[in-house]
Short mmCIF file of C-alpha atoms in Angstrom, two decimals:
data_model
loop_
_atom_site.label_atom_id
_atom_site.label_comp_id
_atom_site.label_asym_id
_atom_site.label_seq_id
_atom_site.Cartn_x
_atom_site.Cartn_y
_atom_site.Cartn_z
CA MET E 3 63.38 -56.09 -28.40
CA LYS E 4 60.42 -55.04 -30.47
CA LYS E 5 58.05 -57.82 -31.41
CA ALA E 6 57.08 -57.96 -35.04
CA ILE E 7 53.59 -59.19 -35.84
CA PHE E 8 54.96 -61.28 -38.66
CA LEU E 9 52.41 -63.80 -39.92
CA ILE E 10 51.10 -63.82 -36.37
CA THR E 11 48.07 -65.93 -37.15
CA ILE E 12 50.36 -68.67 -38.41
CA PHE E 13 52.94 -68.32 -35.67
CA ILE E 14 50.42 -69.03 -32.92
CA GLY E 15 50.28 -72.59 -34.17
CA LEU E 16 53.98 -72.82 -34.97
CA ILE E 17 55.33 -71.55 -31.68
CA SER E 18 53.13 -73.85 -29.63
CA SER E 19 54.88 -76.83 -31.19
CA VAL E 20 58.52 -77.94 -31.26
CA ALA E 21 57.97 -79.31 -34.75
CA PHE E 22 58.91 -77.01 -37.62
CA SER E 23 55.79 -76.99 -39.74
CA PHE E 24 54.06 -74.62 -42.12
CA GLU E 25 50.71 -76.39 -42.22
CA GLY E 26 47.77 -74.03 -42.15
CA TYR E 27 49.29 -71.14 -44.08
CA GLU E 28 46.89 -71.63 -46.98
CA ARG E 29 44.09 -70.46 -44.70
CA TYR E 30 45.75 -67.03 -44.56
CA PRO E 31 46.68 -66.38 -48.19
CA MET E 32 46.75 -62.57 -48.02
CA LEU E 33 49.00 -62.21 -44.99
CA GLY E 34 52.22 -62.79 -46.85
CA ASN E 35 55.25 -60.80 -47.93
CA THR E 36 54.77 -60.20 -51.64
CA ILE E 37 52.74 -57.75 -53.68
CA TYR E 38 49.61 -58.87 -55.55
CA PRO E 39 47.07 -57.33 -57.98
CA LEU E 40 43.65 -56.22 -56.76
CA THR E 41 42.08 -57.20 -60.08
CA ASP E 42 42.59 -60.01 -62.59
CA VAL E 43 45.30 -58.78 -64.96
CA ASP E 44 47.51 -60.47 -67.55
CA VAL E 45 50.67 -59.54 -65.72
CA LYS E 46 53.42 -61.87 -64.60
CA LEU E 47 55.59 -61.57 -61.51
CA SER E 48 58.76 -62.64 -63.29
CA GLU E 49 61.35 -62.01 -60.57
CA VAL E 50 61.42 -61.69 -56.78
CA SER E 51 64.50 -60.52 -54.87
CA ILE E 52 64.38 -60.08 -51.08
CA GLN E 53 67.29 -59.17 -48.84
CA THR E 54 67.61 -58.20 -45.20
CA ASN E 55 70.18 -55.66 -44.07
CA LYS E 56 73.32 -57.04 -42.47
CA ASP E 57 73.43 -54.44 -39.68
CA SER E 58 69.80 -53.39 -39.18
CA SER E 59 66.18 -54.55 -39.37
CA GLU E 60 65.74 -53.11 -42.87
CA ILE E 61 64.38 -55.40 -45.57
CA VAL E 62 64.37 -54.64 -49.29
CA SER E 63 61.99 -56.53 -51.59
CA THR E 64 62.04 -56.08 -55.36
CA PHE E 65 59.33 -57.49 -57.62
CA VAL E 66 59.68 -57.39 -61.42
CA LEU E 67 56.30 -57.18 -63.17
CA GLU E 68 55.87 -58.05 -66.85
CA ASN E 69 52.92 -57.15 -69.09
CA LEU E 70 52.06 -60.29 -71.06
CA THR E 71 49.79 -58.51 -73.55
CA ASN E 72 50.10 -56.15 -76.52
CA GLU E 73 47.92 -53.60 -74.74
CA GLN E 74 48.65 -51.11 -72.00
CA GLN E 75 47.49 -52.20 -68.54
CA ALA E 76 46.79 -50.01 -65.51
CA PHE E 77 45.91 -51.65 -62.21
CA LYS E 78 46.24 -51.42 -58.43
CA VAL E 79 48.74 -53.40 -56.41
CA ALA E 80 48.47 -54.36 -52.73
CA PHE E 81 51.12 -55.10 -50.10
CA PRO E 82 49.99 -56.67 -46.77
CA ILE E 83 50.45 -54.74 -43.54
CA VAL E 84 49.96 -57.33 -40.81
CA SER E 85 52.85 -59.47 -42.03
CA ASN E 86 55.16 -56.56 -42.84
CA CYS E 87 55.18 -54.36 -39.78
CA ILE E 88 56.64 -53.65 -36.36
CA GLY E 89 54.35 -52.61 -33.51
CA ASP E 90 51.15 -51.01 -34.84
CA CYS E 91 50.00 -53.23 -37.70
CA THR E 92 46.85 -51.22 -38.43
CA ALA E 93 48.79 -48.25 -39.80
CA MET E 94 51.18 -47.85 -42.70
CA PRO E 95 54.78 -48.63 -41.68
CA PRO E 96 56.34 -45.21 -41.00
CA ASP E 97 59.55 -45.93 -42.90
CA LEU E 98 57.99 -47.70 -45.89
CA VAL E 99 59.30 -46.48 -49.24
CA VAL E 100 57.87 -47.84 -52.51
CA THR E 101 59.63 -47.17 -55.80
CA ILE E 102 58.94 -48.16 -59.40
CA ASP E 103 62.07 -48.35 -61.53
CA GLY E 104 63.86 -46.31 -58.88
CA ARG E 105 61.29 -43.49 -58.60
CA GLN E 106 59.39 -43.12 -55.33
CA ILE E 107 55.60 -43.25 -55.61
CA GLY E 108 52.67 -42.41 -53.36
CA THR E 109 50.70 -45.10 -51.53
CA THR E 110 47.41 -45.31 -49.61
CA LEU E 111 46.00 -47.52 -46.87
CA SER E 112 42.76 -49.36 -47.67
CA ALA E 113 40.68 -52.43 -46.81
CA LEU E 114 40.98 -55.30 -49.27
CA GLY E 115 37.27 -55.85 -49.87
CA LYS E 116 35.31 -59.04 -50.42
CA THR E 117 35.76 -59.43 -54.20
CA LEU E 118 39.50 -59.92 -53.98
CA PHE E 119 39.17 -62.43 -51.18
CA VAL E 120 36.68 -64.56 -53.14
CA ARG E 121 39.13 -64.66 -56.05
CA MET E 122 42.03 -65.69 -53.81
CA ARG E 123 39.93 -68.29 -52.01
CA ALA E 124 39.01 -69.95 -55.30
CA ILE E 125 42.71 -70.38 -56.08
CA VAL E 126 44.15 -71.30 -52.70
CA SER E 127 41.63 -72.61 -50.19
CA GLU E 128 37.91 -73.16 -50.66
CA ASP E 129 37.10 -73.08 -46.94
CA ALA E 130 39.36 -70.15 -46.02
CA ALA E 131 36.38 -67.85 -45.43
CA LYS E 132 35.43 -69.91 -42.39
CA HIS E 133 38.68 -69.02 -40.67
CA TYR E 134 39.42 -65.38 -41.47
CA LYS E 135 37.58 -62.30 -42.77
CA PHE E 136 40.06 -60.99 -45.29
CA GLU E 137 37.76 -58.30 -46.64
CA LYS E 138 38.37 -56.32 -43.43
CA GLU E 139 42.14 -56.66 -43.64
CA LYS E 140 43.99 -53.51 -44.69
CA ALA E 141 46.81 -53.30 -47.18
CA ILE E 142 49.09 -50.70 -48.71
CA ILE E 143 47.79 -49.81 -52.19
CA TRP E 144 49.31 -48.06 -55.20
CA GLU E 145 48.85 -47.92 -58.97
CA VAL E 146 50.99 -49.45 -61.69
CA ALA E 147 50.83 -48.80 -65.44
CA LEU E 148 52.57 -51.06 -67.95
CA LYS E 149 52.97 -50.50 -71.67
CA PRO E 150 52.63 -53.51 -74.03
CA LYS E 151 55.20 -56.18 -73.08
CA GLU E 152 56.83 -53.74 -70.64
CA ARG E 153 58.66 -54.78 -67.47
CA LYS E 154 58.95 -52.66 -64.33
CA ALA E 155 60.68 -53.24 -60.99
CA VAL E 156 58.68 -52.44 -57.86
CA THR E 157 60.76 -52.13 -54.67
CA CYS E 158 59.46 -52.01 -51.09
CA ARG E 159 61.93 -50.87 -48.44
CA TYR E 160 61.00 -50.92 -44.73
CA SER E 161 61.97 -52.24 -41.28
CA LEU E 162 60.99 -55.69 -40.03
CA ASP E 163 62.19 -57.53 -36.93
CA TRP E 164 62.17 -61.22 -36.19
CA TYR E 165 59.13 -62.50 -34.29
CA PHE E 166 60.39 -63.30 -30.78
CA GLU E 167 58.55 -65.41 -28.21
CA PRO E 168 61.03 -66.86 -25.66
CA PRO E 169 62.66 -69.29 -26.08
CA GLN E 170 61.93 -69.21 -29.81
CA GLU E 171 62.54 -66.76 -32.62
CA VAL E 172 61.22 -66.83 -36.19
CA LEU E 173 61.62 -64.99 -39.47
CA MET E 174 59.71 -66.10 -42.55
CA VAL E 175 58.83 -64.81 -45.99
CA ASP E 176 55.54 -66.04 -47.41
CA LEU E 177 55.22 -65.90 -51.20
CA THR E 178 51.60 -67.10 -51.27
CA PRO E 179 49.97 -63.79 -52.34
CA ALA E 180 52.01 -63.92 -55.56
CA ILE E 181 49.76 -66.74 -56.73
CA LEU E 182 47.40 -64.05 -58.07
CA TRP E 183 49.85 -63.10 -60.81
CA LYS E 184 49.86 -65.01 -64.10
CA GLY E 185 52.20 -67.96 -64.64
CA ASN E 186 55.24 -69.08 -62.69
CA ILE E 187 57.93 -66.89 -61.14
CA ASP E 188 61.05 -67.11 -63.30
CA LYS E 189 63.54 -66.28 -60.52
CA VAL E 190 63.34 -66.04 -56.73
CA HIS E 191 66.30 -64.88 -54.65
CA PHE E 192 66.20 -64.41 -50.88
CA ARG E 193 69.23 -63.55 -48.75
CA LEU E 194 68.62 -63.45 -45.00
CA TYR E 195 71.39 -62.05 -42.81
CA LEU E 196 71.41 -63.51 -39.31
CA PRO E 197 71.34 -61.08 -36.35
CA LYS E 198 74.42 -61.09 -34.11
CA ARG E 199 72.49 -62.80 -31.29
CA VAL E 200 71.55 -65.70 -33.58
CA LYS E 201 75.10 -66.00 -34.94
CA ALA E 202 76.50 -66.07 -31.41
CA ALA E 203 74.00 -68.68 -30.27
CA VAL E 204 74.76 -70.90 -33.26
CA ALA E 205 78.52 -70.56 -32.68
CA SER E 206 78.20 -71.42 -28.98
CA ARG E 207 75.68 -74.18 -29.69
CA THR E 208 73.14 -72.65 -27.30
CA ALA E 209 70.49 -72.68 -30.02
CA ARG E 210 69.06 -75.06 -32.58
CA VAL E 211 68.26 -73.71 -36.02
CA LYS E 212 65.82 -75.10 -38.56
CA ILE E 213 65.89 -73.74 -42.11
CA GLN E 214 63.02 -74.27 -44.51
CA PRO E 215 63.48 -75.17 -47.31
CA PRO E 216 66.72 -76.80 -46.08
CA THR E 217 69.95 -75.05 -46.98
CA ARG E 218 73.23 -74.12 -45.28
CA ILE E 219 74.27 -71.05 -43.33
CA GLN E 220 76.88 -69.36 -45.52
CA GLY E 221 79.80 -67.00 -45.04
CA ASN E 222 81.08 -66.66 -41.50
CA ARG E 223 77.70 -67.82 -40.19
CA ASP E 224 76.46 -64.57 -41.71
CA PHE E 225 73.55 -65.37 -43.98
CA ILE E 226 71.16 -67.89 -45.49
CA GLU E 227 70.35 -67.80 -49.18
CA TRP E 228 67.68 -69.41 -51.35
CA ASN E 229 67.46 -69.38 -55.16
CA PHE E 230 64.64 -70.86 -57.23
CA LYS E 231 63.78 -70.88 -60.92
CA ASN E 232 60.40 -71.31 -62.61
CA LEU E 233 58.61 -71.45 -59.26
CA ASP E 234 55.02 -72.71 -59.49
CA LEU E 235 53.11 -71.55 -56.40
CA ARG E 236 50.04 -73.56 -57.36
CA LYS E 237 51.68 -76.92 -56.71
CA ARG E 238 50.56 -78.66 -53.54
CA ASP E 239 53.07 -81.49 -53.41
CA LYS E 240 56.33 -81.72 -51.45
CA SER E 241 58.18 -79.73 -54.10
CA ASN E 242 56.00 -76.72 -53.39
CA VAL E 243 57.86 -73.71 -51.99
CA ARG E 244 55.74 -70.87 -50.66
CA ILE E 245 57.32 -70.06 -47.32
CA LEU E 246 61.03 -69.50 -46.71
CA GLY E 247 62.07 -69.24 -43.11
CA VAL E 248 64.39 -69.71 -40.17
CA TYR E 249 63.22 -71.03 -36.81
CA VAL E 250 65.54 -70.73 -33.77
CA TRP E 251 65.14 -72.51 -30.41
CA TYR E 252 67.32 -71.17 -27.59
CA SER E 253 68.50 -73.44 -24.79
CA SER E 254 69.38 -70.50 -22.54
CA ARG E 255 68.07 -67.00 -21.84
CA GLU E 256 71.39 -65.25 -22.30
CA HIS E 257 70.22 -63.62 -25.52
CA GLU E 258 67.23 -61.85 -23.95
#
């Protein structure tokens, strides 16, 4: 099985512990799974919809952007590589397709630069610079233009496997980068289909599953679904939701 480098800097701490914890993710605010602006713009991320494919490793993420002003805005958008790749996480994912309102657009690969990191650090974590040099991190970049009060849907389609380190397996979606957009997110929907190996292990009780935030496995043990409204990523209390994930511990090696 291919190993996805999926929030790898966070997983090192997670996998070394039996406890299911997301502490420390604020130190890595640009290694998430949402798009974010490279400059300060009056644009809101009003909706996020993420869904994995039932029969493959494909993931489809749609982000609805809304211009909050009465003026046209043109800006660049970034999408992290290291947390959205399989294998070589220094290159653009080979099957990545980005569309805006259904039309495919061109993208480039570029380093983030120091200015953006300083802006993110001021919002998320004052001491983050001591732990990671984000200005050297590369991201997928493209341009977006919005007319006054206009809304557009940006969709990223690509392949992404679970991160597998026997006897544990993890898949998470980190919304932290979206904190750079203005305001709260009106709607968040995430449907995660479980791979056959996970479904079989759950059915045979050869694995323990932890879901965060807590919810139930739905259908015929097919998928997990989260829905949120008016999500404020700036909150730091227990109601804060930035990372959605599933953590599986196997009690046998039959799945390998």
